[in-house]
mmCIF file of C-alpha atoms and ligand atoms in Angstrom:
data_model
loop_
_atom_site.group_PDB
_atom_site.id
_atom_site.type_symbol
_atom_site.label_atom_id
_atom_site.label_comp_id
_atom_site.label_asym_id
_atom_site.label_seq_id
_atom_site.Cartn_x
_atom_site.Cartn_y
_atom_site.Cartn_z
ATOM 1 C CA UNK A 1 27.280 10.435 -7.992
ATOM 2 C CA UNK A 2 23.949 10.145 -6.219
ATOM 3 C CA UNK A 3 24.334 9.176 -2.566
ATOM 4 C CA UNK A 4 22.242 6.450 -0.920
ATOM 5 C CA UNK A 5 18.907 7.878 0.169
ATOM 6 C CA UNK A 6 18.594 9.365 3.652
ATOM 7 C CA UNK A 7 15.155 10.741 4.548
ATOM 8 C CA UNK A 8 14.894 14.296 5.836
ATOM 9 C CA UNK A 9 11.682 13.526 7.667
ATOM 10 C CA UNK A 10 10.201 10.264 8.936
ATOM 11 C CA UNK A 11 6.611 9.420 9.829
ATOM 12 C CA UNK A 12 5.740 6.300 11.759
ATOM 13 C CA UNK A 13 2.442 4.508 12.285
ATOM 14 C CA UNK A 14 2.143 3.463 15.961
ATOM 15 C CA UNK A 15 1.449 -0.182 15.021
ATOM 16 C CA UNK A 16 4.682 -0.353 13.039
ATOM 17 C CA UNK A 17 6.523 -0.311 16.371
ATOM 18 C CA UNK A 18 5.024 -3.726 17.178
ATOM 19 C CA UNK A 19 7.225 -5.203 14.444
ATOM 20 C CA UNK A 20 10.989 -5.676 14.859
ATOM 21 C CA UNK A 21 11.753 -3.817 11.620
ATOM 22 C CA UNK A 22 9.581 -0.860 12.644
ATOM 23 C CA UNK A 23 11.365 -0.557 15.967
ATOM 24 C CA UNK A 24 14.772 -0.984 14.349
ATOM 25 C CA UNK A 25 14.106 1.730 11.759
ATOM 26 C CA UNK A 26 12.843 4.217 14.318
ATOM 27 C CA UNK A 27 15.917 3.574 16.508
ATOM 28 C CA UNK A 28 18.144 4.034 13.478
ATOM 29 C CA UNK A 29 16.542 7.323 12.418
ATOM 30 C CA UNK A 30 16.541 8.652 15.984
ATOM 31 C CA UNK A 31 20.241 7.850 16.156
ATOM 32 C CA UNK A 32 20.769 9.791 12.932
ATOM 33 C CA UNK A 33 19.009 12.821 14.406
ATOM 34 C CA UNK A 34 16.174 12.747 11.840
ATOM 35 C CA UNK A 35 12.837 14.256 12.866
ATOM 36 C CA UNK A 36 10.229 11.542 13.506
ATOM 37 C CA UNK A 37 6.507 12.280 13.544
ATOM 38 C CA UNK A 38 3.569 10.027 14.328
ATOM 39 C CA UNK A 39 0.829 9.341 11.810
ATOM 40 C CA UNK A 40 -2.349 7.339 12.173
ATOM 41 C CA UNK A 41 -2.116 5.999 8.653
ATOM 42 C CA UNK A 42 0.487 5.944 5.896
ATOM 43 C CA UNK A 43 -2.309 7.000 3.545
ATOM 44 C CA UNK A 44 -2.903 10.252 5.356
ATOM 45 C CA UNK A 45 0.265 12.272 5.574
ATOM 46 C CA UNK A 46 -0.780 15.893 5.704
ATOM 47 C CA UNK A 47 0.986 19.097 6.647
ATOM 48 C CA UNK A 48 4.232 18.293 4.916
ATOM 49 C CA UNK A 49 6.577 21.254 5.257
ATOM 50 C CA UNK A 50 6.641 23.610 2.268
ATOM 51 C CA UNK A 51 4.950 26.809 1.220
ATOM 52 C CA UNK A 52 3.556 25.669 -2.088
ATOM 53 C CA UNK A 53 2.954 22.546 -4.156
ATOM 54 C CA UNK A 54 6.455 22.633 -5.665
ATOM 55 C CA UNK A 55 8.156 22.676 -2.249
ATOM 56 C CA UNK A 56 5.775 20.156 -0.697
ATOM 57 C CA UNK A 57 6.369 17.764 -3.598
ATOM 58 C CA UNK A 58 10.111 17.943 -3.036
ATOM 59 C CA UNK A 59 9.713 17.465 0.716
ATOM 60 C CA UNK A 60 7.500 14.437 0.072
ATOM 61 C CA UNK A 61 10.175 12.871 -2.131
ATOM 62 C CA UNK A 62 12.566 12.947 0.815
ATOM 63 C CA UNK A 63 10.037 11.773 3.409
ATOM 64 C CA UNK A 64 9.854 8.163 4.524
ATOM 65 C CA UNK A 65 6.787 6.663 6.153
ATOM 66 C CA UNK A 66 7.236 3.522 8.217
ATOM 67 C CA UNK A 67 3.916 1.689 8.135
ATOM 68 C CA UNK A 68 2.011 -1.531 7.656
ATOM 69 C CA UNK A 69 0.800 -2.985 4.405
ATOM 70 C CA UNK A 70 -2.878 -3.552 5.074
ATOM 71 C CA UNK A 71 -4.005 -4.843 1.674
ATOM 72 C CA UNK A 72 -2.439 -8.220 1.247
ATOM 73 C CA UNK A 73 -4.212 -8.919 -1.999
ATOM 74 C CA UNK A 74 -1.549 -8.596 -4.689
ATOM 75 C CA UNK A 75 -2.117 -6.897 -8.030
ATOM 76 C CA UNK A 76 -1.284 -8.780 -11.192
ATOM 77 C CA UNK A 77 1.855 -7.640 -12.973
ATOM 78 C CA UNK A 78 1.879 -8.513 -16.641
ATOM 79 C CA UNK A 79 3.941 -8.961 -18.746
ATOM 80 C CA UNK A 80 6.975 -9.450 -16.508
ATOM 81 C CA UNK A 81 5.478 -11.474 -13.624
ATOM 82 C CA UNK A 82 2.279 -12.998 -12.243
ATOM 83 C CA UNK A 83 1.998 -10.749 -9.184
ATOM 84 C CA UNK A 84 3.272 -7.467 -7.777
ATOM 85 C CA UNK A 85 4.656 -7.959 -4.278
ATOM 86 C CA UNK A 86 4.291 -4.791 -2.202
ATOM 87 C CA UNK A 87 7.238 -3.993 0.078
ATOM 88 C CA UNK A 88 7.340 -0.253 -0.533
ATOM 89 C CA UNK A 89 5.537 2.530 -2.376
ATOM 90 C CA UNK A 90 7.085 5.668 -3.848
ATOM 91 C CA UNK A 91 10.581 6.673 -4.857
ATOM 92 C CA UNK A 92 13.168 9.304 -4.021
ATOM 93 C CA UNK A 93 14.181 9.696 -7.680
ATOM 94 C CA UNK A 94 13.004 12.614 -9.805
ATOM 95 C CA UNK A 95 12.526 11.054 -13.215
ATOM 96 C CA UNK A 96 10.287 13.445 -15.119
ATOM 97 C CA UNK A 97 8.391 10.663 -16.850
ATOM 98 C CA UNK A 98 8.027 8.420 -13.797
ATOM 99 C CA UNK A 99 4.945 6.212 -13.961
ATOM 100 C CA UNK A 100 4.365 6.852 -10.252
ATOM 101 C CA UNK A 101 3.572 10.523 -10.887
ATOM 102 C CA UNK A 102 0.021 9.723 -11.795
ATOM 103 C CA UNK A 103 -0.530 6.463 -9.949
ATOM 104 C CA UNK A 104 0.490 8.040 -6.631
ATOM 105 C CA UNK A 105 -0.965 11.452 -7.329
ATOM 106 C CA UNK A 106 -1.146 13.384 -4.101
ATOM 107 C CA UNK A 107 1.031 10.944 -2.117
ATOM 108 C CA UNK A 108 4.531 11.103 -3.569
ATOM 109 C CA UNK A 109 6.205 10.272 -0.238
ATOM 110 C CA UNK A 110 7.962 6.956 0.238
ATOM 111 C CA UNK A 111 6.346 4.217 2.283
ATOM 112 C CA UNK A 112 8.069 1.125 3.588
ATOM 113 C CA UNK A 113 6.034 -1.723 5.049
ATOM 114 C CA UNK A 114 7.367 -3.499 8.113
ATOM 115 C CA UNK A 115 4.916 -6.435 8.261
ATOM 116 C CA UNK A 116 7.197 -8.348 5.939
ATOM 117 C CA UNK A 117 6.315 -11.820 7.297
ATOM 118 C CA UNK A 118 2.633 -11.180 6.552
ATOM 119 C CA UNK A 119 3.529 -10.189 2.997
ATOM 120 C CA UNK A 120 5.529 -13.417 2.646
ATOM 121 C CA UNK A 121 2.569 -15.430 3.985
ATOM 122 C CA UNK A 122 0.327 -13.884 1.341
ATOM 123 C CA UNK A 123 2.915 -14.728 -1.341
ATOM 124 C CA UNK A 124 2.948 -18.292 -0.081
ATOM 125 C CA UNK A 125 -0.808 -18.502 -0.694
ATOM 126 C CA UNK A 126 -0.406 -17.333 -4.297
ATOM 127 C CA UNK A 127 2.397 -19.832 -4.910
ATOM 128 C CA UNK A 128 0.332 -22.682 -3.486
ATOM 129 C CA UNK A 129 -2.555 -21.874 -5.834
ATOM 130 C CA UNK A 130 -0.319 -22.168 -8.903
ATOM 131 C CA UNK A 131 2.028 -24.980 -7.813
ATOM 132 C CA UNK A 132 3.710 -26.873 -9.395
ATOM 133 C CA UNK A 133 3.829 -23.979 -11.885
ATOM 134 C CA UNK A 134 6.370 -21.333 -10.829
ATOM 135 C CA UNK A 135 5.024 -17.972 -9.666
ATOM 136 C CA UNK A 136 6.967 -14.825 -10.448
ATOM 137 C CA UNK A 137 6.700 -11.818 -8.136
ATOM 138 C CA UNK A 138 7.679 -8.339 -9.262
ATOM 139 C CA UNK A 139 8.921 -6.170 -6.378
ATOM 140 C CA UNK A 140 9.249 -2.845 -8.163
ATOM 141 C CA UNK A 141 5.751 -2.060 -9.436
ATOM 142 C CA UNK A 142 5.112 0.760 -6.999
ATOM 143 C CA UNK A 143 8.621 1.861 -6.040
ATOM 144 C CA UNK A 144 12.295 1.571 -6.860
ATOM 145 C CA UNK A 145 12.795 -0.874 -4.036
ATOM 146 C CA UNK A 146 16.600 -0.978 -4.301
ATOM 147 C CA UNK A 147 16.719 2.784 -3.683
ATOM 148 C CA UNK A 148 15.433 2.377 -0.127
ATOM 149 C CA UNK A 149 16.670 -1.108 0.691
ATOM 150 C CA UNK A 150 20.052 -0.132 2.153
ATOM 151 C CA UNK A 151 17.941 1.226 5.057
ATOM 152 C CA UNK A 152 15.389 -1.567 5.440
ATOM 153 C CA UNK A 153 16.979 -4.745 4.008
ATOM 154 C CA UNK A 154 13.462 -5.939 3.183
ATOM 155 C CA UNK A 155 14.416 -6.797 -0.362
ATOM 156 C CA UNK A 156 17.395 -8.743 0.904
ATOM 157 C CA UNK A 157 15.072 -10.795 3.098
ATOM 158 C CA UNK A 158 12.759 -11.348 0.146
ATOM 159 C CA UNK A 159 15.635 -12.519 -2.049
ATOM 160 C CA UNK A 160 16.585 -15.084 0.588
ATOM 161 C CA UNK A 161 12.959 -16.058 1.178
ATOM 162 C CA UNK A 162 12.401 -16.791 -2.522
ATOM 163 C CA UNK A 163 15.853 -18.345 -2.692
ATOM 164 C CA UNK A 164 14.551 -21.053 -0.393
ATOM 165 C CA UNK A 165 11.119 -21.389 -1.967
ATOM 166 C CA UNK A 166 10.389 -24.192 -4.367
ATOM 167 C CA UNK A 167 8.028 -22.417 -6.766
ATOM 168 C CA UNK A 168 8.645 -18.719 -6.195
ATOM 169 C CA UNK A 169 10.754 -16.370 -8.271
ATOM 170 C CA UNK A 170 11.495 -12.743 -7.587
ATOM 171 C CA UNK A 171 12.253 -9.920 -9.998
ATOM 172 C CA UNK A 172 12.742 -6.229 -9.612
ATOM 173 C CA UNK A 173 14.278 -3.370 -11.501
ATOM 174 C CA UNK A 174 16.246 -0.369 -10.373
ATOM 175 C CA UNK A 175 17.872 2.841 -11.519
ATOM 176 C CA UNK A 176 20.091 2.872 -8.424
ATOM 177 C CA UNK A 177 23.572 1.454 -7.975
ATOM 178 C CA UNK A 178 23.426 0.928 -4.198
ATOM 179 C CA UNK A 179 23.500 -2.841 -4.352
ATOM 180 C CA UNK A 180 26.422 -3.815 -2.112
ATOM 181 C CA UNK A 181 24.322 -5.185 0.764
ATOM 182 C CA UNK A 182 22.489 -7.481 -1.689
ATOM 183 C CA UNK A 183 25.582 -9.148 -3.064
ATOM 184 C CA UNK A 184 25.892 -11.802 -0.359
ATOM 185 C CA UNK A 185 22.160 -12.642 -0.223
ATOM 186 C CA UNK A 186 21.474 -16.342 -0.745
ATOM 187 C CA UNK A 187 19.438 -15.998 -3.908
ATOM 188 C CA UNK A 188 19.935 -19.525 -5.301
ATOM 189 C CA UNK A 189 19.350 -18.143 -8.769
ATOM 190 C CA UNK A 190 15.652 -17.483 -7.991
ATOM 191 C CA UNK A 191 15.910 -13.698 -8.340
ATOM 192 C CA UNK A 192 16.382 -11.855 -11.597
ATOM 193 C CA UNK A 193 18.126 -8.603 -10.810
ATOM 194 C CA UNK A 194 17.321 -6.018 -13.478
ATOM 195 C CA UNK A 195 18.615 -2.545 -14.123
ATOM 196 C CA UNK A 196 16.684 0.102 -15.939
ATOM 197 C CA UNK A 197 19.062 1.731 -18.401
ATOM 198 C CA UNK A 198 18.965 4.533 -20.869
ATOM 199 C CA UNK A 199 21.397 6.566 -22.910
ATOM 200 C CA UNK A 200 23.484 9.263 -21.215
ATOM 201 C CA UNK A 201 21.486 12.144 -22.706
ATOM 202 C CA UNK A 202 18.187 10.812 -21.371
ATOM 203 C CA UNK A 203 19.553 10.042 -17.903
ATOM 204 C CA UNK A 204 21.161 13.470 -17.732
ATOM 205 C CA UNK A 205 18.062 15.452 -18.671
ATOM 206 C CA UNK A 206 15.183 13.368 -17.386
ATOM 207 C CA UNK A 207 16.367 11.213 -14.477
ATOM 208 C CA UNK A 208 17.699 13.524 -11.750
ATOM 209 C CA UNK A 209 18.341 11.896 -8.402
ATOM 210 C CA UNK A 210 19.155 8.448 -9.832
ATOM 211 C CA UNK A 211 22.481 6.702 -10.485
ATOM 212 C CA UNK A 212 24.180 7.515 -13.799
ATOM 213 C CA UNK A 213 24.559 4.918 -16.565
ATOM 214 C CA UNK A 214 28.198 4.126 -15.715
ATOM 215 C CA UNK A 215 27.243 3.555 -12.052
ATOM 216 C CA UNK A 216 24.347 1.283 -12.998
ATOM 217 C CA UNK A 217 26.635 -0.723 -15.291
ATOM 218 C CA UNK A 218 29.248 -0.993 -12.547
ATOM 219 C CA UNK A 219 26.565 -2.253 -10.158
ATOM 220 C CA UNK A 220 25.303 -4.729 -12.783
ATOM 221 C CA UNK A 221 28.796 -6.191 -13.054
ATOM 222 C CA UNK A 222 28.893 -6.729 -9.267
ATOM 223 C CA UNK A 223 25.449 -8.327 -9.374
ATOM 224 C CA UNK A 224 26.537 -10.669 -12.184
ATOM 225 C CA UNK A 225 29.655 -11.597 -10.244
ATOM 226 C CA UNK A 226 27.420 -12.413 -7.270
ATOM 227 C CA UNK A 227 25.775 -15.029 -9.497
ATOM 228 C CA UNK A 228 22.372 -13.393 -9.962
ATOM 229 C CA UNK A 229 20.550 -13.894 -13.257
ATOM 230 C CA UNK A 230 20.730 -10.409 -14.758
ATOM 231 C CA UNK A 231 18.412 -8.364 -16.935
ATOM 232 C CA UNK A 232 18.024 -4.888 -18.390
ATOM 233 C CA UNK A 233 14.958 -2.850 -19.096
ATOM 234 C CA UNK A 234 15.546 -0.154 -21.637
ATOM 235 C CA UNK A 235 12.907 2.257 -20.494
ATOM 236 C CA UNK A 236 11.514 4.510 -21.453
ATOM 237 C CA UNK A 237 12.894 4.447 -24.971
ATOM 238 C CA UNK A 238 12.745 8.102 -25.905
ATOM 239 C CA UNK A 239 13.408 9.576 -29.313
ATOM 240 C CA UNK A 240 15.675 12.595 -29.231
ATOM 241 C CA UNK A 241 18.164 14.027 -31.673
ATOM 242 C CA UNK A 242 20.962 11.481 -31.900
ATOM 243 C CA UNK A 243 19.007 8.676 -30.212
ATOM 244 C CA UNK A 244 20.449 5.983 -32.481
ATOM 245 C CA UNK A 245 24.011 6.959 -31.559
ATOM 246 C CA UNK A 246 23.058 7.380 -27.890
ATOM 247 C CA UNK A 247 21.605 3.878 -27.610
ATOM 248 C CA UNK A 248 24.456 2.409 -29.631
ATOM 249 C CA UNK A 249 26.928 3.872 -27.168
ATOM 250 C CA UNK A 250 24.868 2.553 -24.251
ATOM 251 C CA UNK A 251 24.917 -1.031 -25.553
ATOM 252 C CA UNK A 252 28.583 -0.719 -26.468
ATOM 253 C CA UNK A 253 29.485 0.317 -22.909
ATOM 254 C CA UNK A 254 27.379 -2.461 -21.470
ATOM 255 C CA UNK A 255 28.981 -5.074 -23.685
ATOM 256 C CA UNK A 256 32.470 -3.886 -22.797
ATOM 257 C CA UNK A 257 31.790 -4.023 -19.049
ATOM 258 C CA UNK A 258 29.878 -7.267 -18.567
ATOM 259 C CA UNK A 259 31.855 -10.451 -18.004
ATOM 260 C CA UNK A 260 31.376 -13.136 -20.661
ATOM 261 C CA UNK A 261 29.487 -15.528 -18.370
ATOM 262 C CA UNK A 262 26.895 -12.845 -17.578
ATOM 263 C CA UNK A 263 26.035 -12.430 -21.252
ATOM 264 C CA UNK A 264 24.834 -16.007 -21.529
ATOM 265 C CA UNK A 265 21.720 -15.626 -19.397
ATOM 266 C CA UNK A 266 20.631 -12.072 -20.034
ATOM 267 C CA UNK A 267 17.169 -10.684 -20.599
ATOM 268 C CA UNK A 268 16.171 -7.415 -22.200
ATOM 269 C CA UNK A 269 12.793 -5.700 -22.003
ATOM 270 C CA UNK A 270 12.020 -2.651 -24.107
ATOM 271 C CA UNK A 271 9.387 -0.091 -23.185
ATOM 272 C CA UNK A 272 8.755 2.935 -25.367
ATOM 273 C CA UNK A 273 7.980 6.295 -23.832
ATOM 274 C CA UNK A 274 4.282 6.976 -23.427
ATOM 275 C CA UNK A 275 2.151 9.454 -21.548
ATOM 276 C CA UNK A 276 -1.460 10.111 -20.721
ATOM 277 C CA UNK A 277 -3.185 13.482 -20.492
ATOM 278 C CA UNK A 278 -3.344 13.336 -16.665
ATOM 279 C CA UNK A 279 0.376 12.398 -16.556
ATOM 280 C CA UNK A 280 1.242 15.360 -18.770
ATOM 281 C CA UNK A 281 -0.559 17.732 -16.378
ATOM 282 C CA UNK A 282 1.291 16.296 -13.363
ATOM 283 C CA UNK A 283 4.687 16.388 -15.085
ATOM 284 C CA UNK A 284 4.207 20.014 -16.115
ATOM 285 C CA UNK A 285 3.256 20.892 -12.559
ATOM 286 C CA UNK A 286 6.126 19.035 -10.846
ATOM 287 C CA UNK A 287 8.846 19.694 -13.435
ATOM 288 C CA UNK A 288 7.820 22.918 -15.167
ATOM 289 C CA UNK A 289 11.205 23.331 -16.892
ATOM 290 C CA UNK A 290 11.308 19.853 -18.384
ATOM 291 C CA UNK A 291 12.562 19.389 -21.949
ATOM 292 C CA UNK A 292 10.401 16.269 -22.256
ATOM 293 C CA UNK A 293 8.478 16.172 -25.526
ATOM 294 C CA UNK A 294 4.778 15.761 -24.651
ATOM 295 C CA UNK A 295 3.088 16.880 -27.842
ATOM 296 C CA UNK A 296 -0.008 14.738 -28.449
ATOM 297 C CA UNK A 297 -0.117 15.686 -32.125
ATOM 298 C CA UNK A 298 3.203 13.918 -32.745
ATOM 299 C CA UNK A 299 2.049 10.653 -31.196
ATOM 300 C CA UNK A 300 -0.323 7.795 -31.807
ATOM 301 C CA UNK A 301 -3.245 7.453 -29.424
ATOM 302 C CA UNK A 302 -3.787 4.034 -27.924
ATOM 303 C CA UNK A 303 -6.381 2.628 -25.558
ATOM 304 C CA UNK A 304 -4.850 2.068 -22.134
ATOM 305 C CA UNK A 305 -5.879 0.329 -18.948
ATOM 306 C CA UNK A 306 -8.913 1.775 -17.129
ATOM 307 C CA UNK A 307 -10.014 3.400 -20.380
ATOM 308 C CA UNK A 308 -7.404 6.172 -20.158
ATOM 309 C CA UNK A 309 -5.837 6.650 -23.571
ATOM 310 C CA UNK A 310 -2.086 6.901 -23.834
ATOM 311 C CA UNK A 311 0.156 8.546 -26.388
ATOM 312 C CA UNK A 312 2.819 6.288 -27.845
ATOM 313 C CA UNK A 313 5.147 6.677 -30.826
ATOM 314 C CA UNK A 314 3.731 6.336 -34.341
ATOM 315 C CA UNK A 315 3.777 2.898 -35.997
ATOM 316 C CA UNK A 316 6.724 3.900 -38.146
ATOM 317 C CA UNK A 317 8.706 5.168 -35.155
ATOM 318 C CA UNK A 318 7.914 1.984 -33.245
ATOM 319 C CA UNK A 319 9.219 -0.103 -36.129
ATOM 320 C CA UNK A 320 12.349 2.016 -36.225
ATOM 321 C CA UNK A 321 12.886 1.520 -32.480
ATOM 322 C CA UNK A 322 12.375 -2.243 -32.719
ATOM 323 C CA UNK A 323 14.702 -2.565 -35.712
ATOM 324 C CA UNK A 324 17.416 -0.309 -34.334
ATOM 325 C CA UNK A 325 17.542 -1.478 -30.719
ATOM 326 C CA UNK A 326 16.779 -5.075 -31.720
ATOM 327 C CA UNK A 327 19.774 -5.065 -34.062
ATOM 328 C CA UNK A 328 22.047 -3.622 -31.339
ATOM 329 C CA UNK A 329 20.956 -6.344 -28.925
ATOM 330 C CA UNK A 330 21.527 -9.032 -31.579
ATOM 331 C CA UNK A 331 24.930 -7.681 -32.371
ATOM 332 C CA UNK A 332 26.232 -7.051 -28.845
ATOM 333 C CA UNK A 333 24.362 -9.784 -26.976
ATOM 334 C CA UNK A 334 23.554 -12.600 -29.420
ATOM 335 C CA UNK A 335 22.700 -15.009 -26.601
ATOM 336 C CA UNK A 336 20.360 -12.652 -24.740
ATOM 337 C CA UNK A 337 16.607 -13.026 -24.721
ATOM 338 C CA UNK A 338 14.514 -10.067 -25.807
ATOM 339 C CA UNK A 339 11.393 -10.582 -23.707
ATOM 340 C CA UNK A 340 9.055 -7.966 -25.149
ATOM 341 C CA UNK A 341 8.696 -4.547 -26.680
ATOM 342 C CA UNK A 342 5.742 -2.504 -25.589
HETATM 343 FE FE1 SF4 B 1 10.173 6.644 -10.873
HETATM 344 FE FE2 SF4 B 1 11.963 4.688 -11.223
HETATM 345 FE FE3 SF4 B 1 12.695 7.225 -11.486
HETATM 346 FE FE4 SF4 B 1 12.070 6.266 -9.097
HETATM 347 S S1 SF4 B 1 13.796 5.651 -10.359
HETATM 348 S S2 SF4 B 1 11.433 8.257 -9.940
HETATM 349 S S3 SF4 B 1 10.416 4.832 -9.604
HETATM 350 S S4 SF4 B 1 11.222 6.116 -12.794
#
């Protein structure tokens, strides 16, 4: 069982101490005897301990930076929401195929932003522009926010903030089961709490440092019982020997565990495994022993954002995935909504 994240090293921007959360976090980490260093900017953490890239990467993944979010212009976040709301960047997990490997490049450390009220004010502006249409905010575009939230409670504040808002909705996804502090948040049904799930084989070999499937399912049951609208992202869907049985077992376990009322308002999102050439280089550098299949010749090339091509499964494999997983969802969760396959 993976324990809740505790940083081994903390950096703090001096201005973060002007905010109650910044002060509170520094007091907490001092009390825990964790080394705290000053940094002028959360974008410029240098001299991380470690003798080589491999060690420095691992140190970074257990380093937390307490800073301010300076850019309050939100990115768009299609297809699951209108905007990405930035409370944190980075993740302590070690998923080999993590999308952050390339987007964060040389800065794999975890950043938490303490100017939460300013982030809410910016969200308010976006909601006003679209009102009376609802505006959905995705809180896990640049991090697994649940993984760090037992320390910061920023997500909990956001859940309650959107719980009170008229037009705002919050969504996030996690591979962590440390949800207990979120169960009593006053969400008013405005937050969709999603878990990223995969079959046991994939979690075992490619998602070190995250909660196991049974733990995620257990947490999902608690979240459903707390009245949250619930969702699951099956991602990345990865073809391995026995994948049909693996995913069947995953859905079977999920169906057996979830209470009947939770199955009535469920969403599923399906994302196939993909990689880019730069991502492949980073994965091979950070996880040289990985069993992850990254053979371009077995994949279909597809134009991606920013002109960087990505390698996805062939058309036939994609059809097979859609048919197989789609039929499992229909069978086990006939009332659920399959939002998209990409
Ligand atoms: Fe990346 Fe999510 Fe794994 Fe964290 S849990 S390493 S964000 S894929």
